[in-house]
Amino acid sequence: DAKTTQPPSMDCAEGRAANLPCNHSTISGNEYVYWYRQIHSQGPQYIIHGLKNNETNEMASLIITEDRKSSTLILPHATLRDTAVYYCIVGRSDYKLSFGAGTTVTVRA
Amino acid sequence: DSGVTQTPKHLITATGQRVTLRCSPRSGDLSVYWYQQSLDQGLQFLIQYYNGEERAKGNILERFSAQQFPDLHSELNLSSLELGDSALYFCASSVGPDTLQFFGPGTRLTVL
């Protein structure tokens, strides 16, 4: 599986957009980019995933660069409940998820 | 609520003992995964079952074993427990072997 690099932490103001970067320069053609988050020892929660195209759902948007070597998760209007560890994972759809250290996002009022 | 249930929520036991963790996947999901999350290791994949058969194995110790039953629920058995086995154990499920995983709330195991 391709490895990912994420900043260890970032702060965000409540109500503002949070942009979470992820580098995955060794991604293969059949590997997806997945984003999960974990709120204080709860089970990881699926956010969004994509292969090549940008994706949007009710939780977030995923922007993948044309060369697929990096991506950005966008939380459009961060709330205090979005405080969590966010994991960017790259892998095949039929394989285990390899979680790294993730980015600890703190949303401040 | 992901629809994946895990029991018990908390488990406290002593070194050398054996415990069983249970996972019920979301309705319709055939695949079950087990993960371990300890303070110093992060989330580690242990094992995957699909429709009753073992499909993939990760960093699972020989003292640990798992199975998936005909009704698709799964159990993770941990034996000869050591202090270092204290961790959160998560189960995830997916419709098939190549679809999104949804995680349960976890079982917190404390070995004293």
Coordinates of C-alpha atoms in Angstrom, one line a residue:
Chain A
D1 CA 0.0 0.0 0.0
A2 CA 1.1 3.5 -0.7
K3 CA 2.2 5.6 2.3
T4 CA 0.6 8.9 3.2
T5 CA 2.0 12.0 4.9
Q6 CA -0.2 14.3 6.9
P7 CA 0.5 17.2 9.2
P8 CA 0.4 16.0 12.8
S9 CA -2.1 18.7 13.9
M10 CA -4.0 21.8 12.8
D11 CA -6.4 24.2 14.3
C12 CA -9.5 25.6 12.7
A13 CA -12.0 28.3 13.7
E14 CA -15.6 27.3 14.1
G15 CA -17.7 28.1 11.1
R16 CA -14.7 28.3 8.8
A17 CA -13.6 25.8 6.2
A18 CA -10.9 23.3 7.3
N19 CA -8.5 22.1 4.6
L20 CA -6.6 18.9 5.5
P21 CA -3.7 18.1 3.2
C22 CA -2.4 14.6 2.4
N23 CA 0.6 13.6 0.3
H24 CA 0.6 10.2 -1.3
S25 CA 3.3 10.4 -4.0
T26 CA 3.7 6.6 -4.4
I27 CA 0.0 5.9 -5.1
S28 CA -0.7 3.3 -7.7
G29 CA -3.3 3.5 -10.5
N30 CA -5.8 1.2 -8.8
E31 CA -5.5 2.7 -5.3
Y32 CA -8.2 4.9 -3.8
V33 CA -7.8 7.8 -1.4
Y34 CA -10.0 7.2 1.7
W35 CA -10.7 9.6 4.6
Y36 CA -11.8 8.5 8.0
R37 CA -12.0 10.3 11.3
Q38 CA -11.9 9.2 14.9
I39 CA -13.5 11.2 17.6
H40 CA -11.9 10.4 21.0
S41 CA -11.6 6.6 21.0
Q42 CA -14.8 6.0 19.1
G43 CA -14.8 3.8 16.1
P44 CA -13.4 5.4 13.0
Q45 CA -16.0 7.1 10.9
Y46 CA -16.0 7.0 7.1
I47 CA -16.0 10.4 5.5
I48 CA -15.3 10.2 1.8
H49 CA -13.2 8.4 -0.8
G50 CA -12.2 8.9 -4.4
L51 CA -10.0 7.5 -7.2
K52 CA -9.3 10.3 -9.7
N53 CA -12.2 12.8 -9.7
N54 CA -13.1 15.3 -7.0
E55 CA -15.9 14.0 -4.7
T56 CA -18.4 15.7 -2.5
N57 CA -20.9 14.4 0.0
E58 CA -22.9 15.7 2.9
M59 CA -19.9 15.7 5.2
A60 CA -17.0 16.9 3.1
S61 CA -15.3 17.4 -0.3
L62 CA -12.3 15.6 -1.6
I63 CA -9.9 17.3 -4.0
I64 CA -7.4 15.0 -5.7
T65 CA -4.6 16.6 -7.8
E66 CA -4.4 15.6 -11.4
D67 CA -1.2 13.5 -10.9
R68 CA -2.9 11.9 -7.8
K69 CA 0.1 12.5 -5.7
S70 CA -1.8 14.6 -3.1
S71 CA -5.3 15.4 -2.0
T72 CA -7.2 17.8 0.3
L73 CA -10.1 17.0 2.5
I74 CA -12.4 20.1 2.9
L75 CA -14.8 20.4 5.8
P76 CA -16.8 23.4 4.5
H77 CA -18.1 24.7 7.8
A78 CA -16.2 23.2 10.8
T79 CA -18.1 22.8 14.0
L80 CA -16.8 21.9 17.5
R81 CA -18.1 18.3 16.8
D82 CA -15.6 18.0 14.0
T83 CA -12.7 18.0 16.5
A84 CA -11.1 14.6 15.8
V85 CA -8.1 12.7 14.3
Y86 CA -8.5 12.6 10.5
Y87 CA -6.8 9.7 8.7
C88 CA -5.9 9.8 5.0
I89 CA -5.5 6.2 3.7
V90 CA -4.5 5.0 0.3
G91 CA -5.2 1.5 -0.7
R92 CA -7.0 -0.9 -2.9
S93 CA -10.7 -1.2 -2.4
D94 CA -10.5 -4.9 -1.6
Y95 CA -7.8 -4.7 1.0
K96 CA -7.2 -3.8 4.6
L97 CA -7.0 -0.2 5.7
S98 CA -3.6 0.9 6.9
F99 CA -4.0 3.8 9.4
G100 CA -1.2 6.2 10.0
A101 CA -0.9 8.7 12.7
G102 CA -3.4 11.1 11.1
T103 CA -4.0 14.8 11.7
T104 CA -5.4 15.9 15.0
V105 CA -7.9 18.7 14.1
T106 CA -9.0 21.0 16.8
V107 CA -11.9 23.3 16.1
R108 CA -11.9 26.3 18.3
A109 CA -14.9 28.5 19.1
Chain B
D1 CA -24.4 4.8 14.5
S2 CA -22.7 2.7 11.9
G3 CA -24.9 -0.4 12.4
V4 CA -21.9 -2.5 13.6
T5 CA -22.3 -3.7 17.2
Q6 CA -19.6 -4.9 19.5
T7 CA -19.8 -6.5 22.9
P8 CA -18.7 -6.1 25.6
K9 CA -18.0 -2.4 25.7
H10 CA -15.4 -2.7 28.4
L11 CA -13.5 -5.8 29.6
I12 CA -11.1 -6.0 32.6
T13 CA -9.2 -9.2 33.1
A14 CA -5.9 -10.5 34.5
T15 CA -2.7 -11.6 32.7
G16 CA -2.9 -15.2 31.5
Q17 CA -6.6 -15.2 31.0
R18 CA -8.6 -15.7 27.9
V19 CA -11.4 -13.5 26.6
T20 CA -13.8 -13.4 23.6
L21 CA -14.9 -10.3 21.9
R22 CA -18.0 -10.3 19.7
C23 CA -19.0 -8.4 16.6
S24 CA -22.2 -8.2 14.7
P25 CA -21.8 -6.7 11.2
R26 CA -24.3 -4.4 9.6
S27 CA -27.3 -6.1 8.1
G28 CA -26.3 -7.4 4.7
D29 CA -22.6 -7.1 5.2
L30 CA -20.6 -10.3 4.5
S31 CA -17.1 -9.1 5.4
V32 CA -15.8 -8.5 8.9
Y33 CA -12.4 -7.0 9.9
W34 CA -10.7 -6.8 13.3
Y35 CA -8.4 -4.0 14.3
Q36 CA -6.4 -3.3 17.4
Q37 CA -5.6 0.2 18.6
S38 CA -3.1 0.6 21.4
L39 CA -1.7 3.9 22.7
D40 CA 1.7 3.5 21.1
Q41 CA 0.8 1.6 17.9
G42 CA -2.2 3.3 16.3
L43 CA -4.8 1.3 14.5
Q44 CA -3.5 -2.1 13.3
F45 CA -5.3 -4.5 11.1
L46 CA -5.5 -8.0 12.5
I47 CA -7.7 -10.2 10.3
Q48 CA -10.5 -10.2 7.8
Y49 CA -13.3 -12.7 7.1
Y50 CA -15.6 -12.8 4.1
N51 CA -18.7 -15.0 4.2
G52 CA -17.2 -17.3 6.8
E53 CA -13.8 -17.7 5.3
E54 CA -10.5 -16.1 6.3
R55 CA -9.5 -13.6 3.6
A56 CA -6.6 -11.6 4.9
K57 CA -4.3 -11.7 7.9
G58 CA -2.4 -8.8 9.3
N59 CA -0.4 -8.4 12.5
I60 CA -2.3 -11.0 14.5
L61 CA -0.5 -12.8 17.3
E62 CA -0.6 -16.6 17.5
R63 CA -2.3 -16.2 20.9
F64 CA -5.2 -14.5 19.0
S65 CA -7.7 -16.2 16.8
A66 CA -11.0 -15.3 15.2
Q67 CA -13.8 -16.8 13.3
Q68 CA -16.9 -15.8 11.4
F69 CA -20.1 -17.8 12.0
P70 CA -22.8 -18.8 9.6
D71 CA -25.0 -16.0 10.8
L72 CA -22.0 -13.7 9.9
H73 CA -21.2 -12.5 13.4
S74 CA -17.6 -12.8 14.3
E75 CA -15.6 -13.5 17.5
L76 CA -12.1 -12.6 18.3
N77 CA -10.5 -14.8 20.9
L78 CA -7.5 -13.5 22.9
S79 CA -5.6 -16.0 25.1
S80 CA -2.7 -16.0 27.5
L81 CA -3.3 -12.3 27.9
E82 CA -0.4 -10.0 28.6
L83 CA -0.3 -6.4 29.8
G84 CA 0.6 -5.2 26.3
D85 CA -2.7 -6.6 25.0
S86 CA -4.6 -3.8 26.7
A87 CA -6.1 -1.8 23.8
L88 CA -9.2 -0.9 22.0
Y89 CA -10.4 -3.6 19.6
F90 CA -12.5 -2.5 16.7
C91 CA -14.6 -4.5 14.3
A92 CA -15.6 -3.2 10.9
S93 CA -17.8 -4.7 8.3
S94 CA -18.5 -4.2 4.6
V95 CA -20.9 -5.5 2.1
G96 CA -18.3 -7.3 0.1
P97 CA -14.5 -7.8 0.2
D98 CA -14.1 -4.8 -2.1
T99 CA -16.4 -2.2 -0.5
L100 CA -16.2 0.4 2.2
Q101 CA -15.6 -0.6 5.8
F102 CA -17.8 0.7 8.6
F103 CA -16.6 0.5 12.2
G104 CA -18.2 -0.5 15.4
P105 CA -17.8 1.4 18.7
G106 CA -15.0 -0.9 19.9
T107 CA -14.3 -3.0 23.0
R108 CA -11.8 -1.6 25.5
L109 CA -9.7 -4.4 27.0
T110 CA -7.7 -3.8 30.1
V111 CA -5.3 -6.5 31.3
L112 CA -4.1 -6.1 34.9

